[in-house]
């Protein structure tokens, strides 16, 4: 069976003609084509480097080209002769959250089609599926050994057994697990399942300890989508910019479907600067610092009484998971109490994840600055001692 995009994407969306504006053909002159206000914005800001009273560029080719170049230069698949990424492989969204929703809307017929997720995972896949009246099939990650790796054979069996599943979301590195999913296993799915899209959510990819982004593989596998965001390693969560890498065919569909001006001029101005060589170096330096701090925080926390000393999940993101235990077993009561006391008495906010599949007793902790982490370690020990005294 070969992959046929027209059978995956909803017919109306597959045949969509993208919204066109006069600005697609003419960008200069007396611009009286888009009902803008020639007097400028009501907010005066002399430091601004971008025009606000005109609609932003719907295509964002400069950013897409730079992003493709960055991921091409970092490719771990250079020995394979794959066509390099180019602007036509990208669709931009208002954060990955919009990219997730767009992919579901493109492929899943409400009330009929389904997505597959691997629990525990990021919550927005389920929320977007519910909003779109799309059923959710869950295949849990392997939690018994704390590895939180994918149950590949079970995933393939489930996908092949249900022709209404249109997207399989793989979060790699995982949230809240922090574990990069083995790329060979993902490629096995890509080769053996052709009736839907494998969407790898790589929000945390720049923090992974080994391997790298699967984005360059979109020109090898037409059934692959790779989602990235500028919210994490680039430190631009407030800007809201997500990137979907796909085959050029699927990218055409996603771009035709999106609101034409979804990326604001402010966002586009900032994210283009974020890809200058200087900013990319800063990103790498910050990632390096976070990776080093991640080691320190993990060591300090897992050496405390009532914290499981074996690693939970992976070390591939800008957070760690630790399991609060009592009598050797994950304990949600203690974990939740610690979470609450840390927030209310110490002013340190972490995330309680104890009710997620395989995460009993777990707290997810983002790696902060050196000072923030030191405070976390100190308060964590203090509050845990108070609670277990
Ligand atoms: C796995 C994962 N995907 C996507 C997102 C959302 O990213 P964005 O800020 O780009 O919407 C997050 C945010 O925490 C995440 O953890």
mmCIF file of C-alpha atoms and ligand atoms in Angstrom:
data_model
loop_
_atom_site.group_PDB
_atom_site.id
_atom_site.type_symbol
_atom_site.label_atom_id
_atom_site.label_comp_id
_atom_site.label_asym_id
_atom_site.label_seq_id
_atom_site.Cartn_x
_atom_site.Cartn_y
_atom_site.Cartn_z
ATOM 1 C CA UNK A 1 0.000 0.000 0.000
ATOM 2 C CA UNK A 2 1.393 3.408 -0.946
ATOM 3 C CA UNK A 3 0.712 6.731 0.676
ATOM 4 C CA UNK A 4 -2.026 8.834 -0.933
ATOM 5 C CA UNK A 5 -2.419 12.276 0.652
ATOM 6 C CA UNK A 6 -5.779 12.819 -1.004
ATOM 7 C CA UNK A 7 -7.120 9.897 1.052
ATOM 8 C CA UNK A 8 -5.799 11.322 4.333
ATOM 9 C CA UNK A 9 -6.798 14.982 4.062
ATOM 10 C CA UNK A 10 -10.516 15.841 4.166
ATOM 11 C CA UNK A 11 -11.646 16.316 0.523
ATOM 12 C CA UNK A 12 -12.895 19.907 0.927
ATOM 13 C CA UNK A 13 -9.592 20.884 2.516
ATOM 14 C CA UNK A 14 -7.483 18.964 0.010
ATOM 15 C CA UNK A 15 -9.124 20.953 -2.767
ATOM 16 C CA UNK A 16 -8.989 24.341 -1.019
ATOM 17 C CA UNK A 17 -7.677 27.231 -3.046
ATOM 18 C CA UNK A 18 -5.661 29.448 -0.689
ATOM 19 C CA UNK A 19 -7.000 32.935 0.046
ATOM 20 C CA UNK A 20 -5.375 35.365 -2.319
ATOM 21 C CA UNK A 21 -4.900 39.071 -1.896
ATOM 22 C CA UNK A 22 -3.745 41.804 -4.295
ATOM 23 C CA UNK A 23 -0.562 42.001 -2.209
ATOM 24 C CA UNK A 24 0.389 38.528 -3.508
ATOM 25 C CA UNK A 25 0.913 40.256 -6.861
ATOM 26 C CA UNK A 26 1.805 43.866 -5.962
ATOM 27 C CA UNK A 27 3.472 45.087 -2.775
ATOM 28 C CA UNK A 28 4.449 48.634 -3.690
ATOM 29 C CA UNK A 29 2.665 51.804 -4.718
ATOM 30 C CA UNK A 30 -0.399 53.543 -3.334
ATOM 31 C CA UNK A 31 -1.852 50.622 -1.435
ATOM 32 C CA UNK A 32 -5.625 50.933 -1.567
ATOM 33 C CA UNK A 33 -6.374 47.219 -1.862
ATOM 34 C CA UNK A 34 -6.801 45.859 1.660
ATOM 35 C CA UNK A 35 -8.971 48.366 3.539
ATOM 36 C CA UNK A 36 -6.132 49.293 5.885
ATOM 37 C CA UNK A 37 -5.794 52.642 7.666
ATOM 38 C CA UNK A 38 -3.232 54.931 5.967
ATOM 39 C CA UNK A 39 -2.883 57.156 9.056
ATOM 40 C CA UNK A 40 -1.005 54.496 10.980
ATOM 41 C CA UNK A 41 -1.669 52.791 14.288
ATOM 42 C CA UNK A 42 -3.256 54.703 17.153
ATOM 43 C CA UNK A 43 -0.424 53.565 19.407
ATOM 44 C CA UNK A 44 2.687 55.621 18.732
ATOM 45 C CA UNK A 45 5.936 53.782 19.365
ATOM 46 C CA UNK A 46 9.033 55.405 17.967
ATOM 47 C CA UNK A 47 11.278 52.337 18.482
ATOM 48 C CA UNK A 48 9.272 50.144 16.199
ATOM 49 C CA UNK A 49 11.031 48.591 13.190
ATOM 50 C CA UNK A 50 7.955 47.220 11.488
ATOM 51 C CA UNK A 51 4.815 48.552 9.903
ATOM 52 C CA UNK A 52 1.643 48.001 11.884
ATOM 53 C CA UNK A 53 -1.117 49.557 9.820
ATOM 54 C CA UNK A 54 -0.501 47.132 6.945
ATOM 55 C CA UNK A 55 -1.370 43.435 6.975
ATOM 56 C CA UNK A 56 1.606 41.147 7.625
ATOM 57 C CA UNK A 57 3.187 38.913 5.003
ATOM 58 C CA UNK A 58 0.975 35.799 4.746
ATOM 59 C CA UNK A 59 3.834 33.624 3.457
ATOM 60 C CA UNK A 60 6.807 34.480 5.716
ATOM 61 C CA UNK A 61 9.291 33.062 3.210
ATOM 62 C CA UNK A 62 12.345 34.753 4.779
ATOM 63 C CA UNK A 63 11.746 33.098 8.154
ATOM 64 C CA UNK A 64 10.843 29.740 6.628
ATOM 65 C CA UNK A 65 14.018 29.750 4.527
ATOM 66 C CA UNK A 66 16.224 30.545 7.519
ATOM 67 C CA UNK A 67 14.526 27.914 9.671
ATOM 68 C CA UNK A 68 15.007 25.305 6.919
ATOM 69 C CA UNK A 69 18.675 26.236 6.674
ATOM 70 C CA UNK A 70 19.128 25.884 10.426
ATOM 71 C CA UNK A 71 17.554 22.432 10.552
ATOM 72 C CA UNK A 72 19.419 21.325 7.390
ATOM 73 C CA UNK A 73 22.713 22.373 8.945
ATOM 74 C CA UNK A 74 21.947 20.355 12.102
ATOM 75 C CA UNK A 75 20.641 17.295 10.253
ATOM 76 C CA UNK A 76 21.665 13.920 11.627
ATOM 77 C CA UNK A 77 20.578 12.329 8.322
ATOM 78 C CA UNK A 78 23.225 13.976 6.118
ATOM 79 C CA UNK A 79 24.553 10.600 4.954
ATOM 80 C CA UNK A 80 21.160 9.834 3.380
ATOM 81 C CA UNK A 81 20.537 11.572 0.084
ATOM 82 C CA UNK A 82 17.350 13.368 1.143
ATOM 83 C CA UNK A 83 16.234 16.595 -0.564
ATOM 84 C CA UNK A 84 17.097 19.409 1.881
ATOM 85 C CA UNK A 85 14.300 21.320 3.599
ATOM 86 C CA UNK A 86 13.132 24.531 1.951
ATOM 87 C CA UNK A 87 10.468 27.162 2.646
ATOM 88 C CA UNK A 88 7.857 25.045 0.812
ATOM 89 C CA UNK A 89 8.150 22.378 3.514
ATOM 90 C CA UNK A 90 6.984 24.731 6.279
ATOM 91 C CA UNK A 91 3.697 26.052 7.619
ATOM 92 C CA UNK A 92 3.688 28.524 10.519
ATOM 93 C CA UNK A 93 1.178 28.606 13.338
ATOM 94 C CA UNK A 94 0.364 30.713 16.384
ATOM 95 C CA UNK A 95 2.428 28.400 18.568
ATOM 96 C CA UNK A 96 2.490 24.630 18.171
ATOM 97 C CA UNK A 97 -0.924 24.619 19.751
ATOM 98 C CA UNK A 98 -2.366 26.081 16.558
ATOM 99 C CA UNK A 99 -0.283 23.672 14.456
ATOM 100 C CA UNK A 100 -1.732 20.688 16.375
ATOM 101 C CA UNK A 101 -5.279 21.924 15.840
ATOM 102 C CA UNK A 102 -4.627 22.616 12.145
ATOM 103 C CA UNK A 103 -3.315 19.111 11.531
ATOM 104 C CA UNK A 104 -6.338 17.556 13.222
ATOM 105 C CA UNK A 105 -8.763 19.776 11.306
ATOM 106 C CA UNK A 106 -7.006 19.017 8.015
ATOM 107 C CA UNK A 107 -7.141 15.247 8.371
ATOM 108 C CA UNK A 108 -9.945 14.219 10.703
ATOM 109 C CA UNK A 109 -13.629 14.237 9.773
ATOM 110 C CA UNK A 110 -15.522 15.254 12.960
ATOM 111 C CA UNK A 111 -17.554 12.421 14.453
ATOM 112 C CA UNK A 112 -15.771 9.802 12.332
ATOM 113 C CA UNK A 113 -11.990 9.949 12.405
ATOM 114 C CA UNK A 114 -9.572 9.418 15.291
ATOM 115 C CA UNK A 115 -6.115 10.313 16.520
ATOM 116 C CA UNK A 116 -3.719 8.103 18.430
ATOM 117 C CA UNK A 117 -1.746 9.440 21.381
ATOM 118 C CA UNK A 118 0.796 7.779 23.645
ATOM 119 C CA UNK A 119 0.182 8.462 27.293
ATOM 120 C CA UNK A 120 1.412 10.169 29.367
ATOM 121 C CA UNK A 121 1.690 13.060 26.957
ATOM 122 C CA UNK A 122 0.996 16.724 26.263
ATOM 123 C CA UNK A 123 -2.631 17.644 26.967
ATOM 124 C CA UNK A 124 -3.431 19.714 23.883
ATOM 125 C CA UNK A 125 -3.811 16.765 21.485
ATOM 126 C CA UNK A 126 -6.836 15.579 23.468
ATOM 127 C CA UNK A 127 -8.263 19.073 23.861
ATOM 128 C CA UNK A 128 -7.982 19.789 20.122
ATOM 129 C CA UNK A 129 -9.436 16.357 19.311
ATOM 130 C CA UNK A 130 -12.398 16.968 21.626
ATOM 131 C CA UNK A 131 -13.021 20.420 20.171
ATOM 132 C CA UNK A 132 -13.072 18.871 16.702
ATOM 133 C CA UNK A 133 -15.224 15.907 17.795
ATOM 134 C CA UNK A 134 -12.403 13.495 17.015
ATOM 135 C CA UNK A 135 -12.016 10.288 19.030
ATOM 136 C CA UNK A 136 -8.793 9.646 20.937
ATOM 137 C CA UNK A 137 -7.132 6.218 20.955
ATOM 138 C CA UNK A 138 -4.479 5.764 23.627
ATOM 139 C CA UNK A 139 -1.513 3.427 23.476
ATOM 140 C CA UNK A 140 0.492 3.935 26.671
ATOM 141 C CA UNK A 141 4.236 4.415 26.632
ATOM 142 C CA UNK A 142 6.295 1.717 28.348
ATOM 143 C CA UNK A 143 6.277 2.888 31.946
ATOM 144 C CA UNK A 144 7.309 -0.235 33.873
ATOM 145 C CA UNK A 145 11.030 0.449 33.409
ATOM 146 C CA UNK A 146 10.604 4.237 33.755
ATOM 147 C CA UNK A 147 11.950 4.635 30.197
ATOM 148 C CA UNK A 148 8.677 6.038 28.770
ATOM 149 C CA UNK A 149 9.627 4.701 25.338
ATOM 150 C CA UNK A 150 7.060 3.906 22.662
ATOM 151 C CA UNK A 151 5.383 0.506 22.510
ATOM 152 C CA UNK A 152 6.116 0.348 18.786
ATOM 153 C CA UNK A 153 4.538 -3.000 17.905
ATOM 154 C CA UNK A 154 1.356 -2.179 19.810
ATOM 155 C CA UNK A 155 1.178 1.230 18.106
ATOM 156 C CA UNK A 156 1.579 -0.338 14.643
ATOM 157 C CA UNK A 157 -0.985 -3.038 15.423
ATOM 158 C CA UNK A 158 -3.475 -0.402 16.623
ATOM 159 C CA UNK A 159 -2.913 1.874 13.621
ATOM 160 C CA UNK A 160 -3.195 -0.965 11.125
ATOM 161 C CA UNK A 161 -6.333 -2.246 12.836
ATOM 162 C CA UNK A 162 -8.345 0.968 12.604
ATOM 163 C CA UNK A 163 -8.640 2.768 9.268
ATOM 164 C CA UNK A 164 -10.260 5.787 10.937
ATOM 165 C CA UNK A 165 -7.069 6.748 12.774
ATOM 166 C CA UNK A 166 -5.645 9.622 10.756
ATOM 167 C CA UNK A 167 -2.869 10.994 12.953
ATOM 168 C CA UNK A 168 -0.482 9.353 15.429
ATOM 169 C CA UNK A 169 1.084 11.940 17.724
ATOM 170 C CA UNK A 170 4.576 11.087 18.978
ATOM 171 C CA UNK A 171 5.918 13.572 21.514
ATOM 172 C CA UNK A 172 9.682 13.421 21.271
ATOM 173 C CA UNK A 173 11.166 14.447 23.601
ATOM 174 C CA UNK A 174 8.082 13.631 25.630
ATOM 175 C CA UNK A 175 6.168 15.866 27.994
ATOM 176 C CA UNK A 176 6.062 15.166 30.938
ATOM 177 C CA UNK A 177 8.524 12.305 30.369
ATOM 178 C CA UNK A 178 11.521 14.225 28.976
ATOM 179 C CA UNK A 179 12.397 11.160 26.884
ATOM 180 C CA UNK A 180 13.447 11.303 23.241
ATOM 181 C CA UNK A 181 11.675 8.537 21.311
ATOM 182 C CA UNK A 182 13.957 6.237 19.372
ATOM 183 C CA UNK A 183 13.919 7.441 15.744
ATOM 184 C CA UNK A 184 14.344 3.921 14.327
ATOM 185 C CA UNK A 185 11.054 2.944 15.986
ATOM 186 C CA UNK A 186 9.314 5.989 14.523
ATOM 187 C CA UNK A 187 10.694 5.142 11.074
ATOM 188 C CA UNK A 188 9.286 1.633 11.489
ATOM 189 C CA UNK A 189 5.821 3.152 11.919
ATOM 190 C CA UNK A 190 6.348 5.496 8.976
ATOM 191 C CA UNK A 191 7.224 2.539 6.758
ATOM 192 C CA UNK A 192 4.506 0.199 7.954
ATOM 193 C CA UNK A 193 1.532 2.563 8.248
ATOM 194 C CA UNK A 194 0.516 4.551 5.188
ATOM 195 C CA UNK A 195 -3.087 5.453 5.965
ATOM 196 C CA UNK A 196 -2.381 8.474 8.150
ATOM 197 C CA UNK A 197 0.169 11.010 9.314
ATOM 198 C CA UNK A 198 2.796 10.443 12.010
ATOM 199 C CA UNK A 199 3.144 13.816 13.773
ATOM 200 C CA UNK A 200 6.302 14.126 15.839
ATOM 201 C CA UNK A 201 5.994 16.976 18.332
ATOM 202 C CA UNK A 202 9.555 18.216 18.853
ATOM 203 C CA UNK A 203 8.865 21.158 21.154
ATOM 204 C CA UNK A 204 11.942 20.238 23.244
ATOM 205 C CA UNK A 205 14.224 18.874 20.520
ATOM 206 C CA UNK A 206 17.057 21.372 21.088
ATOM 207 C CA UNK A 207 17.552 20.065 24.627
ATOM 208 C CA UNK A 208 18.027 16.399 23.703
ATOM 209 C CA UNK A 209 21.242 14.736 24.741
ATOM 210 C CA UNK A 210 21.725 12.506 21.683
ATOM 211 C CA UNK A 211 20.223 12.367 18.186
ATOM 212 C CA UNK A 212 18.412 15.290 16.663
ATOM 213 C CA UNK A 213 15.363 16.551 14.819
ATOM 214 C CA UNK A 214 13.420 14.305 12.450
ATOM 215 C CA UNK A 215 12.452 17.362 10.370
ATOM 216 C CA UNK A 216 14.821 16.528 7.464
ATOM 217 C CA UNK A 217 12.938 13.235 7.031
ATOM 218 C CA UNK A 218 9.778 14.959 5.752
ATOM 219 C CA UNK A 219 11.262 14.841 2.255
ATOM 220 C CA UNK A 220 11.749 11.087 2.670
ATOM 221 C CA UNK A 221 8.412 10.154 4.270
ATOM 222 C CA UNK A 222 5.290 11.854 2.832
ATOM 223 C CA UNK A 223 3.328 10.645 5.879
ATOM 224 C CA UNK A 224 5.494 12.569 8.359
ATOM 225 C CA UNK A 225 4.829 15.920 10.041
ATOM 226 C CA UNK A 226 7.286 17.435 12.518
ATOM 227 C CA UNK A 227 6.100 20.179 14.862
ATOM 228 C CA UNK A 228 8.510 22.614 16.470
ATOM 229 C CA UNK A 229 8.088 25.794 18.461
ATOM 230 C CA UNK A 230 10.069 28.900 19.329
ATOM 231 C CA UNK A 231 8.595 28.819 22.843
ATOM 232 C CA UNK A 232 11.279 26.661 24.476
ATOM 233 C CA UNK A 233 14.929 26.707 23.362
ATOM 234 C CA UNK A 234 14.548 30.108 21.676
ATOM 235 C CA UNK A 235 12.866 31.586 24.760
ATOM 236 C CA UNK A 236 10.032 33.168 22.774
ATOM 237 C CA UNK A 237 6.893 31.675 24.351
ATOM 238 C CA UNK A 238 5.268 35.104 24.406
ATOM 239 C CA UNK A 239 5.624 35.542 20.656
ATOM 240 C CA UNK A 240 3.545 32.443 19.779
ATOM 241 C CA UNK A 241 5.245 30.829 16.836
ATOM 242 C CA UNK A 242 5.068 27.167 15.847
ATOM 243 C CA UNK A 243 6.538 25.508 12.773
ATOM 244 C CA UNK A 244 5.158 22.439 10.996
ATOM 245 C CA UNK A 245 7.552 20.650 8.669
ATOM 246 C CA UNK A 246 5.890 18.342 6.148
ATOM 247 C CA UNK A 247 6.151 17.192 2.553
ATOM 248 C CA UNK A 248 5.546 20.024 0.108
ATOM 249 C CA UNK A 249 2.153 18.521 -0.774
ATOM 250 C CA UNK A 250 0.885 18.483 2.788
ATOM 251 C CA UNK A 251 2.429 21.888 3.411
ATOM 252 C CA UNK A 252 0.443 23.295 0.497
ATOM 253 C CA UNK A 253 -2.746 22.011 2.154
ATOM 254 C CA UNK A 254 -1.860 23.372 5.608
ATOM 255 C CA UNK A 255 -0.915 26.759 4.182
ATOM 256 C CA UNK A 256 -4.119 26.933 2.147
ATOM 257 C CA UNK A 257 -6.103 26.193 5.293
ATOM 258 C CA UNK A 258 -4.560 28.649 7.730
ATOM 259 C CA UNK A 259 -5.880 32.139 8.333
ATOM 260 C CA UNK A 260 -3.913 34.253 5.821
ATOM 261 C CA UNK A 261 -2.429 36.682 8.356
ATOM 262 C CA UNK A 262 -1.990 34.387 11.383
ATOM 263 C CA UNK A 263 1.588 35.520 12.051
ATOM 264 C CA UNK A 264 1.663 39.139 13.202
ATOM 265 C CA UNK A 265 4.246 41.651 11.989
ATOM 266 C CA UNK A 266 5.595 41.844 15.548
ATOM 267 C CA UNK A 267 6.049 38.080 15.728
ATOM 268 C CA UNK A 268 7.570 37.851 12.289
ATOM 269 C CA UNK A 269 10.030 40.679 13.000
ATOM 270 C CA UNK A 270 11.181 39.012 16.220
ATOM 271 C CA UNK A 271 11.459 35.446 14.999
ATOM 272 C CA UNK A 272 13.497 36.465 11.982
ATOM 273 C CA UNK A 273 15.986 38.066 14.372
ATOM 274 C CA UNK A 274 15.905 34.889 16.461
ATOM 275 C CA UNK A 275 17.464 33.035 13.544
ATOM 276 C CA UNK A 276 20.455 35.337 13.090
ATOM 277 C CA UNK A 277 23.718 33.513 13.724
ATOM 278 C CA UNK A 278 24.208 35.534 16.903
ATOM 279 C CA UNK A 279 20.777 34.600 18.285
ATOM 280 C CA UNK A 280 21.200 30.930 17.357
ATOM 281 C CA UNK A 281 24.495 30.940 19.257
ATOM 282 C CA UNK A 282 22.718 32.473 22.267
ATOM 283 C CA UNK A 283 20.072 29.752 22.001
ATOM 284 C CA UNK A 284 22.807 27.089 22.016
ATOM 285 C CA UNK A 285 24.575 28.716 24.982
ATOM 286 C CA UNK A 286 21.327 28.884 26.953
ATOM 287 C CA UNK A 287 20.545 25.269 26.107
ATOM 288 C CA UNK A 288 24.017 24.254 27.293
ATOM 289 C CA UNK A 289 23.507 26.060 30.589
ATOM 290 C CA UNK A 290 20.106 24.424 31.064
ATOM 291 C CA UNK A 291 21.571 20.993 30.284
ATOM 292 C CA UNK A 292 24.293 21.474 32.908
ATOM 293 C CA UNK A 293 21.807 22.733 35.484
ATOM 294 C CA UNK A 294 19.494 19.829 34.656
ATOM 295 C CA UNK A 295 22.244 17.464 35.776
ATOM 296 C CA UNK A 296 22.803 19.387 39.009
ATOM 297 C CA UNK A 297 19.109 19.610 39.925
ATOM 298 C CA UNK A 298 18.507 15.942 39.158
ATOM 299 C CA UNK A 299 21.469 14.850 41.252
ATOM 300 C CA UNK A 300 20.447 17.020 44.185
ATOM 301 C CA UNK A 301 16.792 15.978 44.180
ATOM 302 C CA UNK A 302 17.283 12.259 43.624
ATOM 303 C CA UNK A 303 19.743 12.063 46.506
ATOM 304 C CA UNK A 304 17.058 13.252 48.957
ATOM 305 C CA UNK A 305 15.049 10.957 51.205
ATOM 306 C CA UNK A 306 11.587 10.199 49.763
ATOM 307 C CA UNK A 307 12.683 10.909 46.178
ATOM 308 C CA UNK A 308 13.117 7.911 43.896
ATOM 309 C CA UNK A 309 16.821 7.624 43.152
ATOM 310 C CA UNK A 310 16.473 6.040 39.705
ATOM 311 C CA UNK A 311 15.763 8.288 36.741
ATOM 312 C CA UNK A 312 12.141 8.736 35.715
ATOM 313 C CA UNK A 313 11.822 9.315 31.962
ATOM 314 C CA UNK A 314 14.615 10.903 29.956
ATOM 315 C CA UNK A 315 17.018 13.802 30.111
ATOM 316 C CA UNK A 316 16.147 15.312 26.749
ATOM 317 C CA UNK A 317 14.119 18.401 27.661
ATOM 318 C CA UNK A 318 14.354 21.574 29.748
ATOM 319 C CA UNK A 319 12.626 19.832 32.647
ATOM 320 C CA UNK A 320 12.963 16.683 34.714
ATOM 321 C CA UNK A 321 10.473 14.406 36.404
ATOM 322 C CA UNK A 322 11.085 13.143 39.907
ATOM 323 C CA UNK A 323 8.988 10.662 41.813
ATOM 324 C CA UNK A 324 8.109 11.327 45.442
ATOM 325 C CA UNK A 325 8.020 7.986 47.222
ATOM 326 C CA UNK A 326 6.991 6.614 50.566
ATOM 327 C CA UNK A 327 7.974 3.078 51.451
ATOM 328 C CA UNK A 328 9.567 2.771 47.994
ATOM 329 C CA UNK A 329 6.326 3.544 46.130
ATOM 330 C CA UNK A 330 5.145 6.684 44.337
ATOM 331 C CA UNK A 331 2.912 8.652 46.685
ATOM 332 C CA UNK A 332 0.485 11.231 45.291
ATOM 333 C CA UNK A 333 -0.604 12.545 48.666
ATOM 334 C CA UNK A 334 2.937 13.449 49.646
ATOM 335 C CA UNK A 335 3.780 14.700 46.174
ATOM 336 C CA UNK A 336 0.747 16.953 45.994
ATOM 337 C CA UNK A 337 1.345 18.297 49.499
ATOM 338 C CA UNK A 338 4.930 19.108 48.540
ATOM 339 C CA UNK A 339 3.763 20.809 45.349
ATOM 340 C CA UNK A 340 1.283 22.896 47.320
ATOM 341 C CA UNK A 341 3.701 23.881 50.099
ATOM 342 C CA UNK A 342 6.438 24.770 47.641
ATOM 343 C CA UNK A 343 4.051 27.143 45.857
ATOM 344 C CA UNK A 344 2.358 28.695 48.865
ATOM 345 C CA UNK A 345 5.178 28.774 51.436
ATOM 346 C CA UNK A 346 8.352 28.873 49.342
ATOM 347 C CA UNK A 347 7.152 30.723 46.256
ATOM 348 C CA UNK A 348 8.440 27.945 43.982
ATOM 349 C CA UNK A 349 5.927 26.602 41.471
ATOM 350 C CA UNK A 350 6.445 23.181 39.912
ATOM 351 C CA UNK A 351 3.901 20.910 38.222
ATOM 352 C CA UNK A 352 2.146 17.970 39.892
ATOM 353 C CA UNK A 353 1.837 15.156 37.342
ATOM 354 C CA UNK A 354 0.922 12.302 39.706
ATOM 355 C CA UNK A 355 -2.388 11.527 38.033
ATOM 356 C CA UNK A 356 -0.833 10.982 34.594
ATOM 357 C CA UNK A 357 -0.436 7.397 33.403
ATOM 358 C CA UNK A 358 2.659 5.802 34.969
ATOM 359 C CA UNK A 359 3.524 8.968 36.887
ATOM 360 C CA UNK A 360 2.233 8.260 40.402
ATOM 361 C CA UNK A 361 3.997 10.578 42.845
ATOM 362 C CA UNK A 362 5.678 12.576 40.075
ATOM 363 C CA UNK A 363 6.488 16.260 39.915
ATOM 364 C CA UNK A 364 7.662 17.871 36.697
ATOM 365 C CA UNK A 365 10.250 20.544 37.310
ATOM 366 C CA UNK A 366 11.385 23.081 34.717
ATOM 367 C CA UNK A 367 15.085 23.936 34.868
ATOM 368 C CA UNK A 368 15.407 27.620 35.752
ATOM 369 C CA UNK A 369 18.421 29.876 36.227
ATOM 370 C CA UNK A 370 21.249 28.799 38.541
ATOM 371 C CA UNK A 371 19.806 30.915 41.374
ATOM 372 C CA UNK A 372 16.257 29.684 40.816
ATOM 373 C CA UNK A 373 17.431 26.087 40.806
ATOM 374 C CA UNK A 374 19.399 26.604 44.009
ATOM 375 C CA UNK A 375 16.295 27.980 45.673
ATOM 376 C CA UNK A 376 14.238 25.062 44.370
ATOM 377 C CA UNK A 377 16.729 22.517 45.747
ATOM 378 C CA UNK A 378 16.874 24.199 49.159
ATOM 379 C CA UNK A 379 13.107 24.616 49.522
ATOM 380 C CA UNK A 380 12.372 21.160 48.144
ATOM 381 C CA UNK A 381 14.516 19.520 50.797
ATOM 382 C CA UNK A 382 13.119 21.717 53.554
ATOM 383 C CA UNK A 383 9.438 21.171 52.680
ATOM 384 C CA UNK A 384 9.911 17.453 52.087
ATOM 385 C CA UNK A 385 11.568 17.095 55.500
ATOM 386 C CA UNK A 386 8.748 19.033 57.172
ATOM 387 C CA UNK A 387 6.156 16.820 55.501
ATOM 388 C CA UNK A 388 7.840 13.543 56.446
ATOM 389 C CA UNK A 389 9.004 14.491 59.961
HETATM 390 C C1 LIG B 1 4.998 18.805 23.779
HETATM 391 C C2 LIG B 1 4.510 20.196 23.587
HETATM 392 N N1 LIG B 1 4.029 20.551 22.398
HETATM 393 C C3 LIG B 1 3.582 21.781 22.173
HETATM 394 C C4 LIG B 1 3.589 22.744 23.176
HETATM 395 C C5 LIG B 1 3.009 24.105 22.894
HETATM 396 O O1 LIG B 1 3.927 24.928 22.316
HETATM 397 P P1 LIG B 1 3.549 26.400 21.862
HETATM 398 O O2 LIG B 1 3.977 27.316 22.944
HETATM 399 O O3 LIG B 1 4.331 26.586 20.615
HETATM 400 O O4 LIG B 1 2.071 26.451 21.607
HETATM 401 C C6 LIG B 1 4.085 22.422 24.441
HETATM 402 C C7 LIG B 1 4.080 23.425 25.514
HETATM 403 O O5 LIG B 1 4.328 23.196 26.651
HETATM 404 C C8 LIG B 1 4.545 21.102 24.650
HETATM 405 O O6 LIG B 1 5.002 20.722 25.847
#
